[in-house]
Coordinates of C-alpha atoms in Angstrom, one line a residue:
M88 CA 10.7 38.8 -38.1
E89 CA 14.3 39.9 -38.3
N90 CA 13.2 43.5 -38.3
D91 CA 10.9 43.0 -35.4
L92 CA 13.6 41.3 -33.4
I93 CA 16.1 44.1 -34.1
K94 CA 13.5 46.7 -33.3
T95 CA 12.8 44.9 -30.0
R96 CA 16.5 44.8 -29.3
E97 CA 17.4 48.4 -30.2
D98 CA 14.2 50.5 -29.8
I99 CA 12.2 49.0 -27.0
I100 CA 14.6 47.3 -24.5
S101 CA 17.4 49.2 -23.0
D102 CA 20.9 47.9 -23.4
D103 CA 21.3 47.1 -19.7
L104 CA 18.0 45.1 -19.7
W105 CA 18.9 43.3 -22.9
Q106 CA 22.3 42.3 -21.4
T107 CA 20.6 41.0 -18.2
L108 CA 18.1 38.9 -20.2
M109 CA 20.8 37.4 -22.3
Q110 CA 23.2 36.7 -19.4
N111 CA 20.5 34.8 -17.5
G112 CA 19.3 32.8 -20.4
F113 CA 21.1 32.8 -23.8
Q114 CA 24.8 32.9 -24.2
S115 CA 24.7 33.9 -27.9
V116 CA 22.0 35.1 -30.4
I117 CA 23.1 35.4 -34.0
I118 CA 21.4 35.8 -37.4
I119 CA 23.0 33.9 -40.3
D120 CA 22.1 34.6 -43.9
R121 CA 22.4 32.3 -46.9
D122 CA 26.0 33.5 -47.6
E123 CA 26.8 32.6 -44.0
N124 CA 27.3 36.3 -43.0
L125 CA 26.6 37.0 -39.4
R126 CA 24.8 39.6 -37.4
Y127 CA 25.5 39.4 -33.7
L128 CA 22.5 40.3 -31.5
Y129 CA 24.3 39.1 -28.4
F130 CA 27.6 37.2 -27.7
A131 CA 28.6 36.3 -24.2
E132 CA 31.6 38.3 -22.8
K133 CA 33.0 35.1 -21.3
F134 CA 33.4 33.6 -24.7
V135 CA 35.2 36.7 -25.9
K136 CA 37.5 36.5 -22.9
A137 CA 38.2 32.8 -23.7
G138 CA 39.6 34.0 -27.1
V139 CA 36.7 34.0 -29.5
D140 CA 37.3 37.3 -31.3
I141 CA 34.0 38.0 -33.0
K142 CA 35.5 41.1 -34.7
N143 CA 37.4 38.8 -36.9
C144 CA 34.5 36.3 -37.4
A145 CA 32.4 37.8 -40.1
N146 CA 31.0 34.5 -41.4
L147 CA 29.8 31.2 -40.0
D148 CA 32.9 29.3 -41.0
E149 CA 35.2 31.7 -39.2
L150 CA 33.0 31.7 -36.1
A151 CA 32.8 27.9 -36.0
R152 CA 36.6 27.6 -36.2
A153 CA 37.1 30.1 -33.4
I154 CA 34.6 28.4 -31.1
S155 CA 36.0 25.0 -31.9
G156 CA 39.5 26.0 -31.2
K157 CA 39.0 28.1 -28.1
L158 CA 35.9 26.6 -26.4
V159 CA 35.0 23.0 -27.5
V160 CA 36.5 20.2 -25.5
S161 CA 39.0 18.2 -27.6
D162 CA 37.0 15.0 -27.9
E163 CA 34.0 16.8 -29.5
R164 CA 35.8 19.1 -31.9
G165 CA 35.6 16.7 -34.9
T166 CA 31.9 16.4 -34.6
F167 CA 31.4 20.1 -34.1
D168 CA 33.6 21.0 -37.1
R169 CA 31.6 18.6 -39.4
E170 CA 28.2 19.7 -38.4
I171 CA 28.3 23.5 -37.7
N172 CA 27.8 24.7 -41.2
Y173 CA 24.9 26.3 -43.1
K174 CA 24.1 23.3 -45.4
T175 CA 23.9 20.7 -42.6
M176 CA 21.9 23.0 -40.4
A177 CA 19.5 24.0 -43.2
D178 CA 18.9 20.4 -44.3
E179 CA 18.1 19.3 -40.8
I180 CA 15.7 22.2 -40.3
L181 CA 14.0 21.3 -43.5
D182 CA 13.4 17.7 -42.2
H183 CA 12.8 18.4 -38.5
N184 CA 12.0 22.2 -38.2
E185 CA 15.0 22.6 -36.0
F186 CA 18.8 21.9 -35.7
A187 CA 19.8 20.9 -32.2
R188 CA 23.1 19.8 -30.7
T189 CA 24.6 19.5 -27.3
V190 CA 28.3 20.4 -26.9
H191 CA 30.7 20.8 -24.0
F192 CA 32.8 23.9 -23.7
K193 CA 35.9 24.3 -21.5
A194 CA 35.5 26.5 -18.4
R195 CA 37.5 27.4 -15.3
E196 CA 35.2 25.2 -13.2
G197 CA 35.4 22.3 -15.6
R198 CA 33.5 21.4 -18.7
R199 CA 30.0 22.8 -19.1
A200 CA 27.2 21.7 -21.4
F201 CA 25.7 24.1 -23.9
S202 CA 22.8 23.6 -26.3
I203 CA 23.0 24.9 -29.9
R204 CA 19.6 25.5 -31.4
V205 CA 19.0 26.8 -35.0
R206 CA 15.7 27.7 -36.6
N207 CA 14.5 29.4 -39.8
I208 CA 13.4 33.1 -39.5
P209 CA 10.0 33.1 -41.3
G210 CA 9.8 35.4 -44.3
S211 CA 13.5 36.2 -44.2
D212 CA 14.7 34.3 -47.4
G213 CA 16.7 31.6 -45.7
K214 CA 18.1 33.5 -42.7
L215 CA 18.7 31.4 -39.6
L216 CA 18.5 32.3 -35.9
F217 CA 21.5 30.6 -34.2
V218 CA 21.2 30.4 -30.4
I219 CA 23.6 29.0 -27.7
F220 CA 22.4 28.6 -24.1
D221 CA 23.9 27.0 -21.0
I222 CA 22.1 23.8 -20.0
S223 CA 24.7 22.6 -17.4
A224 CA 22.4 23.3 -14.4
A225 CA 19.5 21.4 -16.0
L226 CA 21.8 18.4 -16.7
D227 CA 23.6 18.5 -13.4
H228 CA 20.5 18.7 -11.2
D229 CA 17.6 16.4 -10.6
W230 CA 14.4 18.1 -11.8
M231 CA 12.3 16.9 -8.9
T232 CA 14.4 17.1 -5.8
D233 CA 16.7 19.9 -6.9
E234 CA 19.7 17.8 -5.7
Y235 CA 22.5 16.8 -8.0
A236 CA 21.8 14.4 -10.9
R237 CA 24.3 11.7 -11.8
S238 CA 26.4 13.8 -14.1
G239 CA 26.5 16.7 -11.8
F240 CA 27.3 14.5 -8.8
I241 CA 30.2 12.8 -10.5
V242 CA 31.8 16.1 -11.4
K243 CA 31.1 18.0 -8.2
A244 CA 31.9 15.1 -5.8
G245 CA 35.2 14.6 -7.6
E246 CA 36.0 18.3 -7.0
L247 CA 34.8 18.2 -3.4
L248 CA 36.9 15.2 -2.5
K249 CA 40.1 17.2 -3.4
K250 CA 39.1 19.9 -0.9
L251 CA 37.9 17.8 2.1
S252 CA 40.4 17.4 5.0
L253 CA 42.5 14.3 4.7
E254 CA 42.3 13.8 8.4
E255 CA 38.6 13.1 8.1
H256 CA 37.3 9.8 6.7
Y257 CA 34.4 9.7 4.3
S258 CA 32.3 7.1 2.5
L259 CA 30.1 7.1 -0.6
V260 CA 26.7 5.6 0.1
Y261 CA 24.2 4.3 -2.5
T262 CA 20.5 3.7 -1.7
N263 CA 17.9 1.3 -3.0
V264 CA 14.4 0.7 -1.7
H265 CA 13.3 -2.9 -1.8
G266 CA 9.6 -2.8 -2.8
F267 CA 9.4 0.8 -3.7
K268 CA 6.9 0.1 -6.5
A269 CA 4.4 -1.0 -3.8
I270 CA 4.1 2.6 -2.6
N271 CA 2.9 3.7 -6.0
E272 CA 0.5 0.8 -6.2
I273 CA -0.9 1.2 -2.7
F274 CA -1.0 5.0 -2.4
G275 CA -0.7 6.3 -6.0
E276 CA 2.1 7.8 -8.0
Q277 CA 2.0 11.2 -6.2
S278 CA 2.6 9.4 -2.9
G279 CA 5.7 7.7 -4.5
D280 CA 7.0 11.3 -5.1
M281 CA 6.3 12.2 -1.5
A282 CA 8.2 9.1 -0.3
I283 CA 11.2 10.2 -2.4
F284 CA 11.1 13.7 -0.7
Q285 CA 10.9 12.0 2.7
M286 CA 13.9 9.8 1.9
R287 CA 15.9 12.8 0.8
D288 CA 15.0 14.7 4.0
A289 CA 15.8 11.6 6.1
I290 CA 19.2 11.2 4.5
K291 CA 20.0 14.9 5.2
E292 CA 18.8 14.8 8.8
T293 CA 20.3 11.5 9.8
L294 CA 23.7 11.4 8.0
R295 CA 24.3 15.0 7.1
P296 CA 25.9 14.4 3.7
V297 CA 28.4 16.9 2.3
I298 CA 27.0 16.3 -1.2
L299 CA 23.8 14.5 -2.2
A300 CA 22.4 13.3 -5.6
R301 CA 19.3 11.5 -6.8
L302 CA 20.6 9.2 -9.5
E303 CA 17.2 7.9 -10.6
S304 CA 13.8 6.8 -9.1
D305 CA 14.5 5.9 -5.4
H306 CA 18.3 5.6 -5.8
F307 CA 20.3 8.3 -4.0
A308 CA 24.1 8.6 -3.7
F309 CA 25.9 10.8 -1.2
I310 CA 29.1 11.3 0.6
C311 CA 29.1 11.6 4.3
P312 CA 31.7 11.5 7.2
D313 CA 32.3 8.0 8.5
A314 CA 31.6 9.3 12.0
V315 CA 27.9 9.5 11.3
L316 CA 27.6 5.9 9.9
S317 CA 26.8 4.4 13.3
D318 CA 24.5 1.4 13.6
E319 CA 22.0 3.6 15.4
N320 CA 21.9 6.2 12.6
L321 CA 21.8 3.5 9.9
N322 CA 18.9 1.7 11.6
I323 CA 17.0 5.0 11.9
L324 CA 17.6 5.8 8.2
C325 CA 17.0 2.3 6.8
H326 CA 13.8 1.3 8.5
R327 CA 11.2 3.6 7.0
E328 CA 7.4 4.0 7.2
F329 CA 5.1 5.7 4.8
V330 CA 1.7 6.8 6.2
K331 CA -1.2 8.3 4.3
D332 CA -4.7 8.5 5.6
S333 CA -5.4 5.3 7.4
K334 CA -2.8 3.3 5.4
K335 CA 0.7 2.4 6.6
Y336 CA 3.5 0.8 4.7
R337 CA 6.8 -0.2 6.2
F338 CA 9.9 -0.6 3.9
D339 CA 13.6 -0.8 4.0
M340 CA 16.0 1.7 2.5
C341 CA 18.9 -0.6 1.7
L342 CA 22.4 0.9 1.6
G343 CA 25.7 0.1 0.0
I344 CA 28.7 1.8 1.6
Y345 CA 32.0 2.4 -0.1
P346 CA 34.8 3.7 2.2
I347 CA 36.8 6.3 0.4
I348 CA 40.3 5.3 1.1
D349 CA 41.8 6.3 -2.2
R350 CA 40.4 9.7 -3.3
T351 CA 41.9 9.3 -6.8
V352 CA 39.3 6.5 -7.6
P353 CA 36.8 8.0 -10.1
V354 CA 33.5 8.8 -8.5
R355 CA 31.6 6.7 -11.0
I356 CA 33.6 3.7 -9.9
M357 CA 32.8 4.5 -6.2
I358 CA 29.1 4.5 -7.1
D359 CA 29.4 1.2 -8.9
R360 CA 31.2 -0.3 -5.9
A361 CA 28.7 1.0 -3.4
R362 CA 26.0 -0.4 -5.6
L363 CA 27.7 -3.8 -5.6
A364 CA 27.7 -3.8 -1.8
E365 CA 24.0 -2.9 -1.7
K366 CA 23.2 -5.9 -4.0
T367 CA 24.5 -8.2 -1.3
V368 CA 21.8 -7.1 1.1
K369 CA 19.0 -9.6 1.3
E370 CA 15.4 -8.5 1.4
S371 CA 13.9 -8.4 4.9
S372 CA 17.4 -8.3 6.4
V373 CA 17.7 -7.1 9.9
R374 CA 20.8 -5.2 8.9
P375 CA 19.8 -3.6 5.5
W376 CA 23.2 -2.2 4.7
A377 CA 26.6 -3.6 3.5
T378 CA 30.1 -2.3 3.2
F379 CA 32.1 -2.8 0.0
S380 CA 35.0 -5.2 0.5
N381 CA 37.6 -7.1 -1.6
E382 CA 35.5 -10.2 -1.3
I383 CA 32.5 -8.5 -3.0
Q384 CA 34.8 -7.3 -5.8
I385 CA 36.2 -10.7 -6.3
T386 CA 32.7 -12.3 -6.4
Y387 CA 31.6 -9.6 -8.9
M388 CA 34.6 -10.2 -11.2
R389 CA 34.1 -14.0 -11.0
E390 CA 30.4 -13.5 -12.0
R391 CA 31.4 -11.3 -14.9
T392 CA 33.9 -14.0 -15.9
F393 CA 31.2 -16.7 -15.8
I394 CA 28.8 -14.6 -17.9
A395 CA 31.5 -13.9 -20.5
D396 CA 32.6 -17.6 -20.6
L397 CA 29.2 -19.3 -20.8
S398 CA 28.8 -19.6 -24.6
D399 CA 32.4 -20.8 -25.2
S400 CA 32.2 -23.2 -22.3
I401 CA 29.1 -24.8 -23.8
K402 CA 30.9 -25.2 -27.1
N403 CA 34.1 -26.5 -25.5
G404 CA 32.3 -29.2 -23.5
E405 CA 33.1 -27.8 -20.1
F406 CA 29.5 -28.4 -18.9
K407 CA 28.8 -32.0 -17.9
V408 CA 25.5 -33.6 -17.2
F409 CA 25.3 -35.7 -14.0
Y410 CA 22.4 -38.0 -13.0
Q411 CA 21.1 -38.6 -9.5
P412 CA 19.1 -41.8 -9.4
V413 CA 15.7 -41.9 -7.8
V414 CA 14.6 -45.2 -6.2
D415 CA 11.3 -46.8 -5.4
A416 CA 10.7 -46.4 -1.6
R417 CA 9.7 -50.0 -1.2
S418 CA 11.7 -52.0 -3.7
R419 CA 14.7 -49.7 -3.5
E420 CA 15.1 -50.1 -7.3
V421 CA 16.2 -47.3 -9.5
V422 CA 13.1 -46.1 -11.3
S423 CA 14.2 -42.7 -12.7
A424 CA 16.8 -40.0 -12.4
E425 CA 17.2 -36.2 -12.3
A426 CA 19.7 -34.7 -14.7
L427 CA 21.9 -32.1 -13.0
I428 CA 24.5 -29.7 -14.5
R429 CA 28.1 -29.4 -13.5
W430 CA 30.8 -26.9 -14.8
Q431 CA 34.4 -27.9 -15.1
H432 CA 35.7 -24.3 -15.8
H433 CA 38.9 -24.1 -17.7
D434 CA 40.5 -21.7 -15.2
I435 CA 38.6 -22.1 -11.9
G436 CA 37.9 -25.9 -11.9
M437 CA 34.7 -27.4 -10.8
V438 CA 32.1 -24.8 -10.1
S439 CA 29.0 -25.4 -7.9
P440 CA 25.6 -25.0 -9.6
G441 CA 24.7 -22.8 -6.6
M442 CA 27.2 -20.2 -7.9
F443 CA 26.3 -20.1 -11.6
V444 CA 22.6 -21.2 -12.0
P445 CA 21.1 -18.2 -10.0
L446 CA 23.6 -15.9 -11.8
F447 CA 22.5 -17.0 -15.3
E448 CA 18.8 -16.7 -14.2
R449 CA 19.4 -13.1 -13.2
S450 CA 21.3 -12.3 -16.4
G451 CA 18.7 -14.0 -18.5
Q452 CA 21.2 -16.5 -20.0
I453 CA 19.9 -19.7 -18.3
S454 CA 17.9 -20.8 -21.3
S455 CA 21.2 -21.3 -23.3
L456 CA 22.4 -23.7 -20.6
D457 CA 19.0 -25.4 -20.3
R458 CA 18.8 -25.9 -24.1
F459 CA 22.2 -27.6 -24.1
M460 CA 21.2 -29.8 -21.1
I461 CA 17.8 -30.8 -22.5
W462 CA 19.1 -31.8 -25.9
H463 CA 22.0 -33.8 -24.3
V464 CA 19.7 -35.7 -22.0
M465 CA 17.1 -36.4 -24.7
D466 CA 19.8 -37.8 -27.0
F467 CA 21.3 -39.9 -24.2
C468 CA 17.9 -41.4 -23.3
M469 CA 16.9 -42.1 -26.9
K470 CA 20.3 -43.6 -27.9
R471 CA 20.2 -46.1 -25.0
A472 CA 16.6 -47.0 -25.7
E473 CA 17.2 -47.4 -29.5
E474 CA 20.2 -49.7 -28.7
G475 CA 18.0 -51.8 -26.4
L476 CA 20.0 -50.9 -23.3
P477 CA 18.4 -50.5 -19.9
M478 CA 17.1 -47.0 -19.4
V479 CA 14.9 -45.1 -16.9
P480 CA 13.0 -41.8 -17.4
C481 CA 15.1 -38.7 -16.8
A482 CA 13.8 -35.4 -15.4
M483 CA 15.1 -32.1 -16.7
N484 CA 14.7 -28.8 -15.0
L485 CA 13.0 -25.8 -16.6
S486 CA 13.8 -22.4 -15.3
R487 CA 11.1 -19.7 -15.0
I488 CA 13.1 -17.8 -17.6
D489 CA 12.7 -20.6 -20.1
F490 CA 9.0 -20.0 -20.3
Y491 CA 9.6 -16.5 -21.7
D492 CA 11.7 -18.0 -24.5
T493 CA 9.1 -19.0 -27.1
T494 CA 11.7 -20.4 -29.5
L495 CA 13.0 -22.8 -26.8
L496 CA 9.5 -24.0 -25.9
S497 CA 8.7 -24.6 -29.6
D498 CA 11.9 -26.5 -30.1
I499 CA 11.3 -28.7 -27.0
M500 CA 7.8 -29.5 -28.3
S501 CA 9.1 -30.4 -31.7
A502 CA 11.8 -32.6 -30.1
V503 CA 9.2 -34.4 -28.0
E504 CA 6.9 -34.9 -30.9
N505 CA 9.7 -36.4 -33.0
A506 CA 10.7 -38.8 -30.2
G507 CA 7.7 -41.0 -30.9
K508 CA 7.5 -44.0 -28.6
Y509 CA 10.4 -42.8 -26.4
R510 CA 8.5 -39.7 -25.1
S511 CA 7.8 -41.4 -21.8
L512 CA 11.5 -41.2 -21.0
F513 CA 11.3 -37.5 -20.7
R514 CA 10.2 -35.6 -17.6
F515 CA 10.3 -31.9 -16.8
E516 CA 10.6 -30.3 -13.3
V517 CA 9.1 -26.9 -12.6
T518 CA 9.5 -25.1 -9.3
E519 CA 6.5 -23.8 -7.5
S520 CA 7.8 -20.2 -7.7
A521 CA 8.1 -20.5 -11.5
Y522 CA 4.6 -22.0 -11.9
A523 CA 3.2 -19.1 -9.8
V524 CA 4.2 -16.5 -12.4
M525 CA 3.4 -18.5 -15.5
E526 CA 1.3 -17.1 -18.3
K527 CA -1.5 -19.1 -19.9
E528 CA 0.7 -20.0 -22.9
A529 CA 3.3 -21.6 -20.6
V530 CA 0.6 -23.7 -18.8
A531 CA -0.8 -24.8 -22.1
F532 CA 2.8 -25.9 -23.1
L533 CA 3.0 -28.1 -20.0
N534 CA -0.5 -29.5 -20.6
K535 CA 0.5 -30.4 -24.2
L536 CA 3.6 -32.2 -22.9
R537 CA 1.4 -34.2 -20.5
S538 CA -0.9 -35.2 -23.4
M539 CA 2.2 -36.7 -25.1
D540 CA 3.0 -39.0 -22.1
V541 CA 5.6 -36.6 -20.6
K542 CA 5.3 -36.3 -16.8
I543 CA 5.5 -32.9 -15.1
F544 CA 7.0 -32.6 -11.6
L545 CA 6.3 -29.8 -9.1
D546 CA 9.8 -29.2 -7.7
D547 CA 10.8 -27.9 -4.3
Y548 CA 7.3 -28.1 -2.8
G549 CA 7.4 -26.6 0.6
S550 CA 10.5 -24.4 0.0
G551 CA 8.6 -21.1 -0.1
M552 CA 5.0 -19.9 0.1
S553 CA 3.4 -23.3 -0.9
S554 CA -0.1 -22.9 -2.0
L555 CA -2.9 -25.5 -2.3
S556 CA -4.1 -23.5 -5.4
T557 CA -0.9 -24.6 -7.2
L558 CA -1.9 -28.3 -6.8
E559 CA -5.5 -27.5 -7.7
S560 CA -4.8 -25.5 -10.8
F561 CA -2.6 -28.0 -12.6
D562 CA -2.5 -31.8 -12.7
F563 CA 1.1 -32.4 -11.7
D564 CA 2.2 -36.0 -12.0
V565 CA 4.7 -35.9 -9.2
V566 CA 5.2 -33.6 -6.2
K567 CA 8.8 -33.3 -4.9
L568 CA 9.1 -32.5 -1.2
D569 CA 11.8 -29.9 -0.5
M570 CA 14.8 -31.1 1.3
G571 CA 14.3 -28.4 4.0
F572 CA 11.4 -30.5 5.4
I573 CA 13.3 -33.8 5.1
R574 CA 16.1 -32.4 7.2
K575 CA 13.7 -31.9 10.1
I576 CA 12.6 -35.5 10.3
G577 CA 13.4 -36.7 13.8
I578 CA 13.8 -33.1 15.0
S579 CA 10.4 -31.4 14.4
G580 CA 7.1 -33.2 15.0
K581 CA 5.3 -30.4 13.2
A582 CA 7.5 -31.0 10.1
E583 CA 6.7 -34.7 10.2
S584 CA 3.0 -34.0 10.4
I585 CA 3.2 -31.7 7.4
I586 CA 5.1 -34.3 5.4
R587 CA 2.5 -37.0 6.1
S588 CA -0.3 -34.6 5.3
T589 CA 1.4 -33.6 2.0
I590 CA 1.9 -37.2 0.9
E591 CA -1.7 -38.0 1.7
L592 CA -2.9 -34.9 -0.1
A593 CA -0.8 -35.6 -3.2
H594 CA -2.1 -39.2 -3.4
S595 CA -5.7 -38.0 -3.1
I596 CA -5.3 -35.9 -6.2
G597 CA -3.6 -38.6 -8.2
A598 CA 0.0 -37.5 -7.9
K599 CA 3.0 -39.4 -6.6
V600 CA 5.6 -38.0 -4.2
V601 CA 9.4 -37.9 -4.4
A602 CA 11.4 -36.9 -1.3
E603 CA 14.7 -35.2 -2.2
G604 CA 17.7 -34.7 0.0
V605 CA 17.3 -38.0 1.9
E606 CA 20.6 -38.6 3.7
D607 CA 20.1 -41.2 6.5
E608 CA 18.2 -44.3 7.4
R609 CA 15.9 -42.5 9.9
Q610 CA 14.7 -40.2 7.2
Y611 CA 14.2 -43.0 4.7
L612 CA 12.3 -45.2 7.1
F613 CA 10.0 -42.4 8.2
L614 CA 9.2 -41.5 4.5
K615 CA 8.7 -45.1 3.6
G616 CA 6.3 -45.6 6.5
S617 CA 4.4 -42.4 5.6
G618 CA 3.7 -43.7 2.1
C619 CA 6.3 -41.7 0.1
D620 CA 6.6 -43.2 -3.3
M621 CA 10.2 -42.4 -4.3
I622 CA 13.4 -41.4 -2.6
Q623 CA 16.2 -39.2 -4.0
G624 CA 19.4 -38.4 -2.0
Y625 CA 22.8 -39.4 -0.8
Y626 CA 21.4 -42.2 1.3
F627 CA 21.1 -44.2 -1.9
Y628 CA 23.0 -42.3 -4.6
K629 CA 24.9 -39.1 -5.1
P630 CA 24.9 -37.4 -8.5
L631 CA 26.8 -39.6 -10.9
T632 CA 28.8 -39.0 -14.1
E633 CA 27.2 -40.3 -17.2
D634 CA 29.5 -43.3 -17.3
D635 CA 28.9 -44.2 -13.7
F636 CA 25.1 -43.8 -14.2
M637 CA 25.3 -46.2 -17.1
G638 CA 27.1 -48.6 -14.8
I639 CA 24.2 -48.4 -12.3
L640 CA 21.7 -49.0 -15.1

């Protein structure tokens, strides 16, 4: 094959044509024999101008040293020096049929990416074909839209910001489509690609970016003048509609905007900050864009701190279990309690559950906290019962994330089984939204708990898209009315009618009802008169420390 290749080079293709082919594709084509001697079929002139003197590079070791010293970026030289040798390349070719590495060379316009590919020349007694070609364009540009990809955008946007007039103000914008997957599901994958092209074109037409990139999927990033970021333009861009055949789908392109005040901030940091701003946009928001601020940064850093501190805070006893008593609506006696978690953070102080519980659910860490809480409550209940002290059943919350943790579910089941006659002291609350996405195994887990005298509560009923099928598909022992309805007692006749109907419905299927968030006498009397079984809320008791709860008992 070597002879055929040389014949093609020297006898068939003219020198000018060969140079053209090489310059537009390969940067170097070299034959290496077993003794590491080289035969140059082509070597890029720009490499020679950069200082690689191939006249003094007769073997692979000399060429590798010259390329490393004159072209390779400093942080990759060590790897390059170790791996560009005949033995390493030949061994890898033996195992994988090819030796392939990506390396970055220094260039006037910055670093560029090159691919080194080496293969055997069949029938040549161990000779290798060593090829270098420029892959910068492929890495820097998105294959589908032909806009910049992330790597290319970061480099080119940084260079561009140095050239833009300081008198003009610019922002970096990050996009995210809420519900983009629905386009693929409704119209098919090709339609999803069409929607991406439409989004690209809409960005160009509406905000006239000076540089645009598709980072991934439906996520674009671009820099544009602040002058075009008017509410009118943003509304036009954000509220989108995809139409195909007789189907129509409306969706929001949500934006995070990072005002570029300091142009020395790395572009990747600008992207991260614009993305943080976008995350604060709520779905179905009338204003689906948000601008980065110090408050957003502070919130983000605080959340990172919470995530980092979770494990140590559990070990160090910073999490405390509180108990909110639940009373019988008629006798007003304490008949049960809900266990609630509080965090006395070592630096911040008392942290509201509303700040850390949703965060740990999003990060997938909530099960660690739930495990701590469940074990603590179980031990507390059993210890009092074993000592003959007054005790009422305590309800513990299970997150939807918990049902994906098979180890946690297995451990809970073992603990309940080992509790023997004290099992009836345990109750578990499951939100309606969590139940809606449960797999069969999770439902079987709840059914097994019920078979062991553990009551299961449907929590926050009425807080979202409440469905009668939820009540029909599982025999919940208790339905908890969401406090959102309770607050409308005395204000909304409709809400009151729904409450009465829900209580009657629950009773008709054998479930009892707890109203949570009861804060005044009018609410209490209405609920009592409507047949509500139990009351939870500040009207009777706020969440209590363990010591105060024992005092109540």
